[in-house]
Structure formats: structure tokens, C-alpha cells
Amino acid sequence: MYSEFATDPKVQMLPEAMQRRLVMLFCMRCGDVTVTLRDDEIAFHLRISDTELAETKALFVAKGFIDSGWNITNWEKRQFASDSSAARTKAYRDRKKNVSVTSHVTKCDALDTDTDTDTEQKKELSAPAPKAERSPAGSRLPADWKPDAELILWAAQNFPTVNAGMEADKFRDFWHGKAGKDGRKSDWPATWRNWIRRAAERTGAPMHAQAAGGGRRAL
């Protein structure tokens, strides 16, 4: 801010709103912001509409505060020598240029380069997760358990007359009602297969050879 601001007729004859906008331009210029902003971005900084910005710019140009490119006239003359912004403005523009170039190169590298590490990571992500080891003490049947597609297919292929959906409800209710260690199993799929075999025995359904021999006893 320059000291004549308080007594400069060109400034003091302005409405207070315009004086504030002029001070905001000084602040933006001091921060080397106006050199890179478009008109709509300057309007945002001043918190005014595009129409108000056009009126403000026309008035400030007429008063000689700025030129058509938003450059504040006599700016360097009013700054202390140690506060000249020329060097800072150049450094700011150089930084913007370098950031733009670096960003472009980085994006290209990211799109075009597929390193060995990337390939290995993709393989790891696409590889099926190893099955969790079963606890020797077993576990309780999950509250939301239901036979997966593989178990349903096994039941349909080996015991087509057994209603697997109904048996799943019975299976779930039975084991959820079991208390203590009796309600824990180390292999629930095998327990399910034995359940279906027993259901087939109760109904007299024929037992295929595969169903009779596959899986271990879990009940």
C-alpha cells in the first residue's frame, strides 16, 4: 500500500466498494496472481459478477490505475527496491511452466510405461487368494451361511431328489442351535455334504457312487 492512497483524489472519489476492489487488486498483484488469471478468475477473487468486473475494469482503466491487461500502472515505482516483484514474477512463471511440463511427462510415463514391478503386482492382484487354513478347534457356522454354488451343484448332481434349499434351512437352524464345542466344525462344506447324504438316506433317494465315497465324515 502506498501512503498517498488516503489522500489521492482519484482514489478517494471512488465509491468505497471500488476502493476495496482496488486494494484487492494491489494484494493480488503483490502475490503475483493477476499475471496468470483470466477475467472470470479475477472476478472470483474480487467476489463480484462478470458484469461488475467489466464495469470495474473500465473505471480503473479510465482512472489510470490499470491497463487493459490488468497490469497496475506505476507499480514498480511505488515499491521499495528490495520489494521489486519483477524477479518474483519471473520465478513464479518459471515454476508454473516447469510444473506443467513435469506433469505432462509424468502422465505420459504413467500411460506408456509398464515396468516389471507393475506386471508382478498385476499378477498378484489377479491371482486367486489362498484359502484360509482351518482351525483345528473348528468354528461355528456363520450367521449368514448358505451353501455356495459349488455345494448346490454337488447336491443336485448326486441327490437330485433332495430339496437342497429346504435342507439348507434345516442345516443352518440345527447348527446355530448347537451350543458349546458340539456346534463347532473344522470343515463346514464336508459337514453339509454328509447332511445331504443323510437326508437322502432318510427319504430313500438313490446314492450315486461319487456321493457315497466323496468327502469325509463330519457328523
PDB file of N, CA and C in Angstrom, residues 26-86:
ATOM      1  N   PHE A  26      -4.336  -4.692  -5.681  1.00  0.00           N
ATOM      2  CA  PHE A  26      -2.979  -4.479  -5.172  1.00  0.00           C
ATOM      3  C   PHE A  26      -2.480  -5.753  -4.483  1.00  0.00           C
ATOM      4  N   CYS A  27      -3.351  -6.355  -3.667  1.00  0.00           N
ATOM      5  CA  CYS A  27      -2.957  -7.571  -2.949  1.00  0.00           C
ATOM      6  C   CYS A  27      -2.645  -8.711  -3.915  1.00  0.00           C
ATOM      7  N   MET A  28      -3.495  -8.847  -4.931  1.00  0.00           N
ATOM      8  CA  MET A  28      -3.281  -9.909  -5.907  1.00  0.00           C
ATOM      9  C   MET A  28      -2.001  -9.678  -6.700  1.00  0.00           C
ATOM     10  N   ARG A  29      -1.745  -8.410  -7.037  1.00  0.00           N
ATOM     11  CA  ARG A  29      -0.514  -8.077  -7.768  1.00  0.00           C
ATOM     12  C   ARG A  29       0.705  -8.330  -6.912  1.00  0.00           C
ATOM     13  N   CYS A  30       0.602  -8.024  -5.632  1.00  0.00           N
ATOM     14  CA  CYS A  30       1.730  -8.251  -4.731  1.00  0.00           C
ATOM     15  C   CYS A  30       2.047  -9.739  -4.628  1.00  0.00           C
ATOM     16  N   GLY A  31       1.004 -10.564  -4.729  1.00  0.00           N
ATOM     17  CA  GLY A  31       1.211 -12.004  -4.685  1.00  0.00           C
ATOM     18  C   GLY A  31       1.469 -12.620  -6.035  1.00  0.00           C
ATOM     19  N   ASP A  32       1.656 -11.764  -7.069  1.00  0.00           N
ATOM     20  CA  ASP A  32       1.941 -12.238  -8.431  1.00  0.00           C
ATOM     21  C   ASP A  32       0.830 -13.149  -8.962  1.00  0.00           C
ATOM     22  N   VAL A  33      -0.409 -12.870  -8.588  1.00  0.00           N
ATOM     23  CA  VAL A  33      -1.531 -13.717  -9.012  1.00  0.00           C
ATOM     24  C   VAL A  33      -2.140 -13.232 -10.318  1.00  0.00           C
ATOM     25  N   THR A  34      -2.291 -11.911 -10.451  1.00  0.00           N
ATOM     26  CA  THR A  34      -3.005 -11.374 -11.606  1.00  0.00           C
ATOM     27  C   THR A  34      -2.316 -11.694 -12.930  1.00  0.00           C
ATOM     28  N   VAL A  35      -1.033 -11.982 -12.893  1.00  0.00           N
ATOM     29  CA  VAL A  35      -0.308 -12.211 -14.151  1.00  0.00           C
ATOM     30  C   VAL A  35      -0.738 -13.499 -14.835  1.00  0.00           C
ATOM     31  N   THR A  36      -1.415 -14.390 -14.119  1.00  0.00           N
ATOM     32  CA  THR A  36      -1.788 -15.683 -14.720  1.00  0.00           C
ATOM     33  C   THR A  36      -3.288 -15.918 -14.752  1.00  0.00           C
ATOM     34  N   LEU A  37      -4.083 -15.000 -14.227  1.00  0.00           N
ATOM     35  CA  LEU A  37      -5.520 -15.247 -14.110  1.00  0.00           C
ATOM     36  C   LEU A  37      -6.313 -14.694 -15.293  1.00  0.00           C
ATOM     37  N   ARG A  38      -7.391 -15.390 -15.640  1.00  0.00           N
ATOM     38  CA  ARG A  38      -8.337 -14.893 -16.619  1.00  0.00           C
ATOM     39  C   ARG A  38      -9.322 -13.952 -15.925  1.00  0.00           C
ATOM     40  N   ASP A  39     -10.133 -13.254 -16.747  1.00  0.00           N
ATOM     41  CA  ASP A  39     -11.072 -12.297 -16.172  1.00  0.00           C
ATOM     42  C   ASP A  39     -12.055 -12.964 -15.214  1.00  0.00           C
ATOM     43  N   ASP A  40     -12.563 -14.158 -15.572  1.00  0.00           N
ATOM     44  CA  ASP A  40     -13.534 -14.794 -14.691  1.00  0.00           C
ATOM     45  C   ASP A  40     -12.910 -15.217 -13.367  1.00  0.00           C
ATOM     46  N   GLU A  41     -11.605 -15.543 -13.394  1.00  0.00           N
ATOM     47  CA  GLU A  41     -10.922 -15.898 -12.157  1.00  0.00           C
ATOM     48  C   GLU A  41     -10.666 -14.668 -11.294  1.00  0.00           C
ATOM     49  N   ILE A  42     -10.384 -13.532 -11.929  1.00  0.00           N
ATOM     50  CA  ILE A  42     -10.225 -12.290 -11.180  1.00  0.00           C
ATOM     51  C   ILE A  42     -11.559 -11.904 -10.544  1.00  0.00           C
ATOM     52  N   ALA A  43     -12.650 -12.096 -11.277  1.00  0.00           N
ATOM     53  CA  ALA A  43     -13.979 -11.811 -10.730  1.00  0.00           C
ATOM     54  C   ALA A  43     -14.244 -12.667  -9.500  1.00  0.00           C
ATOM     55  N   PHE A  44     -13.795 -13.914  -9.530  1.00  0.00           N
ATOM     56  CA  PHE A  44     -13.979 -14.785  -8.373  1.00  0.00           C
ATOM     57  C   PHE A  44     -13.202 -14.259  -7.175  1.00  0.00           C
ATOM     58  N   HIS A  45     -11.955 -13.836  -7.397  1.00  0.00           N
ATOM     59  CA  HIS A  45     -11.146 -13.307  -6.299  1.00  0.00           C
ATOM     60  C   HIS A  45     -11.780 -12.053  -5.701  1.00  0.00           C
ATOM     61  N   LEU A  46     -12.373 -11.228  -6.546  1.00  0.00           N
ATOM     62  CA  LEU A  46     -12.997  -9.992  -6.069  1.00  0.00           C
ATOM     63  C   LEU A  46     -14.409 -10.225  -5.540  1.00  0.00           C
ATOM     64  N   ARG A  47     -14.921 -11.465  -5.728  1.00  0.00           N
ATOM     65  CA  ARG A  47     -16.272 -11.816  -5.280  1.00  0.00           C
ATOM     66  C   ARG A  47     -17.334 -10.931  -5.943  1.00  0.00           C
ATOM     67  N   ILE A  48     -17.198 -10.721  -7.250  1.00  0.00           N
ATOM     68  CA  ILE A  48     -18.168  -9.917  -7.993  1.00  0.00           C
ATOM     69  C   ILE A  48     -18.555 -10.660  -9.265  1.00  0.00           C
ATOM     70  N   SER A  49     -19.628 -10.210  -9.910  1.00  0.00           N
ATOM     71  CA  SER A  49     -20.095 -10.849 -11.138  1.00  0.00           C
ATOM     72  C   SER A  49     -19.254 -10.392 -12.332  1.00  0.00           C
ATOM     73  N   ASP A  50     -19.426 -11.066 -13.460  1.00  0.00           N
ATOM     74  CA  ASP A  50     -18.699 -10.684 -14.673  1.00  0.00           C
ATOM     75  C   ASP A  50     -19.089  -9.272 -15.115  1.00  0.00           C
ATOM     76  N   THR A  51     -20.361  -8.931 -14.945  1.00  0.00           N
ATOM     77  CA  THR A  51     -20.815  -7.584 -15.319  1.00  0.00           C
ATOM     78  C   THR A  51     -20.142  -6.524 -14.447  1.00  0.00           C
ATOM     79  N   GLU A  52     -20.104  -6.789 -13.135  1.00  0.00           N
ATOM     80  CA  GLU A  52     -19.445  -5.849 -12.217  1.00  0.00           C
ATOM     81  C   GLU A  52     -17.956  -5.758 -12.508  1.00  0.00           C
ATOM     82  N   LEU A  53     -17.360  -6.887 -12.923  1.00  0.00           N
ATOM     83  CA  LEU A  53     -15.940  -6.871 -13.246  1.00  0.00           C
ATOM     84  C   LEU A  53     -15.675  -5.974 -14.459  1.00  0.00           C
ATOM     85  N   ALA A  54     -16.534  -6.076 -15.468  1.00  0.00           N
ATOM     86  CA  ALA A  54     -16.361  -5.250 -16.666  1.00  0.00           C
ATOM     87  C   ALA A  54     -16.469  -3.770 -16.315  1.00  0.00           C
ATOM     88  N   GLU A  55     -17.431  -3.416 -15.451  1.00  0.00           N
ATOM     89  CA  GLU A  55     -17.586  -2.021 -15.033  1.00  0.00           C
ATOM     90  C   GLU A  55     -16.366  -1.562 -14.244  1.00  0.00           C
ATOM     91  N   THR A  56     -15.885  -2.429 -13.357  1.00  0.00           N
ATOM     92  CA  THR A  56     -14.711  -2.096 -12.535  1.00  0.00           C
ATOM     93  C   THR A  56     -13.481  -1.884 -13.412  1.00  0.00           C
ATOM     94  N   LYS A  57     -13.293  -2.780 -14.366  1.00  0.00           N
ATOM     95  CA  LYS A  57     -12.113  -2.671 -15.238  1.00  0.00           C
ATOM     96  C   LYS A  57     -12.158  -1.388 -16.063  1.00  0.00           C
ATOM     97  N   ALA A  58     -13.343  -1.082 -16.607  1.00  0.00           N
ATOM     98  CA  ALA A  58     -13.472   0.135 -17.419  1.00  0.00           C
ATOM     99  C   ALA A  58     -13.151   1.384 -16.582  1.00  0.00           C
ATOM    100  N   LEU A  59     -13.648   1.417 -15.347  1.00  0.00           N
ATOM    101  CA  LEU A  59     -13.395   2.567 -14.477  1.00  0.00           C
ATOM    102  C   LEU A  59     -11.920   2.685 -14.124  1.00  0.00           C
ATOM    103  N   PHE A  60     -11.293   1.559 -13.770  1.00  0.00           N
ATOM    104  CA  PHE A  60      -9.887   1.582 -13.359  1.00  0.00           C
ATOM    105  C   PHE A  60      -8.963   1.936 -14.523  1.00  0.00           C
ATOM    106  N   VAL A  61      -9.322   1.485 -15.731  1.00  0.00           N
ATOM    107  CA  VAL A  61      -8.531   1.862 -16.909  1.00  0.00           C
ATOM    108  C   VAL A  61      -8.668   3.355 -17.163  1.00  0.00           C
ATOM    109  N   ALA A  62      -9.911   3.859 -17.050  1.00  0.00           N
ATOM    110  CA  ALA A  62     -10.137   5.288 -17.263  1.00  0.00           C
ATOM    111  C   ALA A  62      -9.410   6.139 -16.232  1.00  0.00           C
ATOM    112  N   LYS A  63      -9.331   5.678 -15.014  1.00  0.00           N
ATOM    113  CA  LYS A  63      -8.639   6.409 -13.945  1.00  0.00           C
ATOM    114  C   LYS A  63      -7.122   6.265 -14.029  1.00  0.00           C
ATOM    115  N   GLY A  64      -6.658   5.309 -14.840  1.00  0.00           N
ATOM    116  CA  GLY A  64      -5.220   5.115 -14.984  1.00  0.00           C
ATOM    117  C   GLY A  64      -4.613   4.210 -13.927  1.00  0.00           C
ATOM    118  N   PHE A  65      -5.476   3.467 -13.205  1.00  0.00           N
ATOM    119  CA  PHE A  65      -4.944   2.541 -12.206  1.00  0.00           C
ATOM    120  C   PHE A  65      -4.344   1.297 -12.841  1.00  0.00           C
ATOM    121  N   ILE A  66      -4.955   0.830 -13.932  1.00  0.00           N
ATOM    122  CA  ILE A  66      -4.509  -0.390 -14.602  1.00  0.00           C
ATOM    123  C   ILE A  66      -4.539  -0.170 -16.109  1.00  0.00           C
ATOM    124  N   ASP A  67      -3.907  -1.096 -16.837  1.00  0.00           N
ATOM    125  CA  ASP A  67      -4.055  -1.082 -18.291  1.00  0.00           C
ATOM    126  C   ASP A  67      -5.034  -2.187 -18.679  1.00  0.00           C
ATOM    127  N   SER A  68      -5.222  -2.414 -19.954  1.00  0.00           N
ATOM    128  CA  SER A  68      -6.222  -3.388 -20.412  1.00  0.00           C
ATOM    129  C   SER A  68      -5.873  -4.823 -20.033  1.00  0.00           C
ATOM    130  N   GLY A  69      -4.622  -5.069 -19.658  1.00  0.00           N
ATOM    131  CA  GLY A  69      -4.215  -6.418 -19.268  1.00  0.00           C
ATOM    132  C   GLY A  69      -4.171  -6.631 -17.778  1.00  0.00           C
ATOM    133  N   TRP A  70      -4.817  -5.733 -16.995  1.00  0.00           N
ATOM    134  CA  TRP A  70      -4.880  -5.792 -15.541  1.00  0.00           C
ATOM    135  C   TRP A  70      -3.539  -5.508 -14.884  1.00  0.00           C
ATOM    136  N   ASN A  71      -2.589  -4.968 -15.646  1.00  0.00           N
ATOM    137  CA  ASN A  71      -1.311  -4.580 -15.050  1.00  0.00           C
ATOM    138  C   ASN A  71      -1.490  -3.238 -14.347  1.00  0.00           C
ATOM    139  N   ILE A  72      -1.082  -3.157 -13.079  1.00  0.00           N
ATOM    140  CA  ILE A  72      -1.226  -1.923 -12.313  1.00  0.00           C
ATOM    141  C   ILE A  72      -0.131  -0.952 -12.732  1.00  0.00           C
ATOM    142  N   THR A  73      -0.537   0.238 -13.154  1.00  0.00           N
ATOM    143  CA  THR A  73       0.425   1.234 -13.630  1.00  0.00           C
ATOM    144  C   THR A  73       1.227   1.798 -12.455  1.00  0.00           C
ATOM    145  N   ASN A  74       2.474   2.134 -12.742  1.00  0.00           N
ATOM    146  CA  ASN A  74       3.381   2.715 -11.731  1.00  0.00           C
ATOM    147  C   ASN A  74       3.614   1.772 -10.557  1.00  0.00           C
ATOM    148  N   TRP A  75       3.385   0.496 -10.786  1.00  0.00           N
ATOM    149  CA  TRP A  75       3.559  -0.450  -9.673  1.00  0.00           C
ATOM    150  C   TRP A  75       4.998  -0.479  -9.170  1.00  0.00           C
ATOM    151  N   GLU A  76       5.937  -0.681 -10.075  1.00  0.00           N
ATOM    152  CA  GLU A  76       7.333  -0.784  -9.659  1.00  0.00           C
ATOM    153  C   GLU A  76       7.828   0.509  -9.025  1.00  0.00           C
ATOM    154  N   LYS A  77       7.346   1.643  -9.511  1.00  0.00           N
ATOM    155  CA  LYS A  77       7.804   2.918  -8.963  1.00  0.00           C
ATOM    156  C   LYS A  77       7.397   3.083  -7.510  1.00  0.00           C
ATOM    157  N   ARG A  78       6.281   2.506  -7.153  1.00  0.00           N
ATOM    158  CA  ARG A  78       5.779   2.676  -5.792  1.00  0.00           C
ATOM    159  C   ARG A  78       6.289   1.596  -4.835  1.00  0.00           C
ATOM    160  N   GLN A  79       7.058   0.617  -5.339  1.00  0.00           N
ATOM    161  CA  GLN A  79       7.585  -0.423  -4.463  1.00  0.00           C
ATOM    162  C   GLN A  79       8.980  -0.060  -3.998  1.00  0.00           C
ATOM    163  N   PHE A  80       9.337  -0.525  -2.801  1.00  0.00           N
ATOM    164  CA  PHE A  80      10.713  -0.387  -2.348  1.00  0.00           C
ATOM    165  C   PHE A  80      11.600  -1.233  -3.248  1.00  0.00           C
ATOM    166  N   ALA A  81      12.836  -0.809  -3.401  1.00  0.00           N
ATOM    167  CA  ALA A  81      13.756  -1.532  -4.284  1.00  0.00           C
ATOM    168  C   ALA A  81      13.888  -2.988  -3.853  1.00  0.00           C
ATOM    169  N   SER A  82      13.862  -3.218  -2.517  1.00  0.00           N
ATOM    170  CA  SER A  82      14.023  -4.583  -2.018  1.00  0.00           C
ATOM    171  C   SER A  82      12.765  -5.404  -2.220  1.00  0.00           C
ATOM    172  N   ASP A  83      11.665  -4.714  -2.616  1.00  0.00           N
ATOM    173  CA  ASP A  83      10.395  -5.413  -2.760  1.00  0.00           C
ATOM    174  C   ASP A  83       9.945  -5.466  -4.222  1.00  0.00           C
ATOM    175  N   SER A  84      10.889  -5.274  -5.142  1.00  0.00           N
ATOM    176  CA  SER A  84      10.535  -5.339  -6.550  1.00  0.00           C
ATOM    177  C   SER A  84      10.016  -6.732  -6.873  1.00  0.00           C
ATOM    178  N   SER A  85       8.911  -6.765  -7.579  1.00  0.00           N
ATOM    179  CA  SER A  85       8.279  -8.065  -7.858  1.00  0.00           C
ATOM    180  C   SER A  85       8.712  -8.651  -9.188  1.00  0.00           C
ATOM    181  N   ALA A  86       9.559  -7.964  -9.928  1.00  0.00           N
ATOM    182  CA  ALA A  86       9.937  -8.463 -11.252  1.00  0.00           C
ATOM    183  C   ALA A  86      10.553  -9.853 -11.162  1.00  0.00           C
TER     184      ALA A  86
END
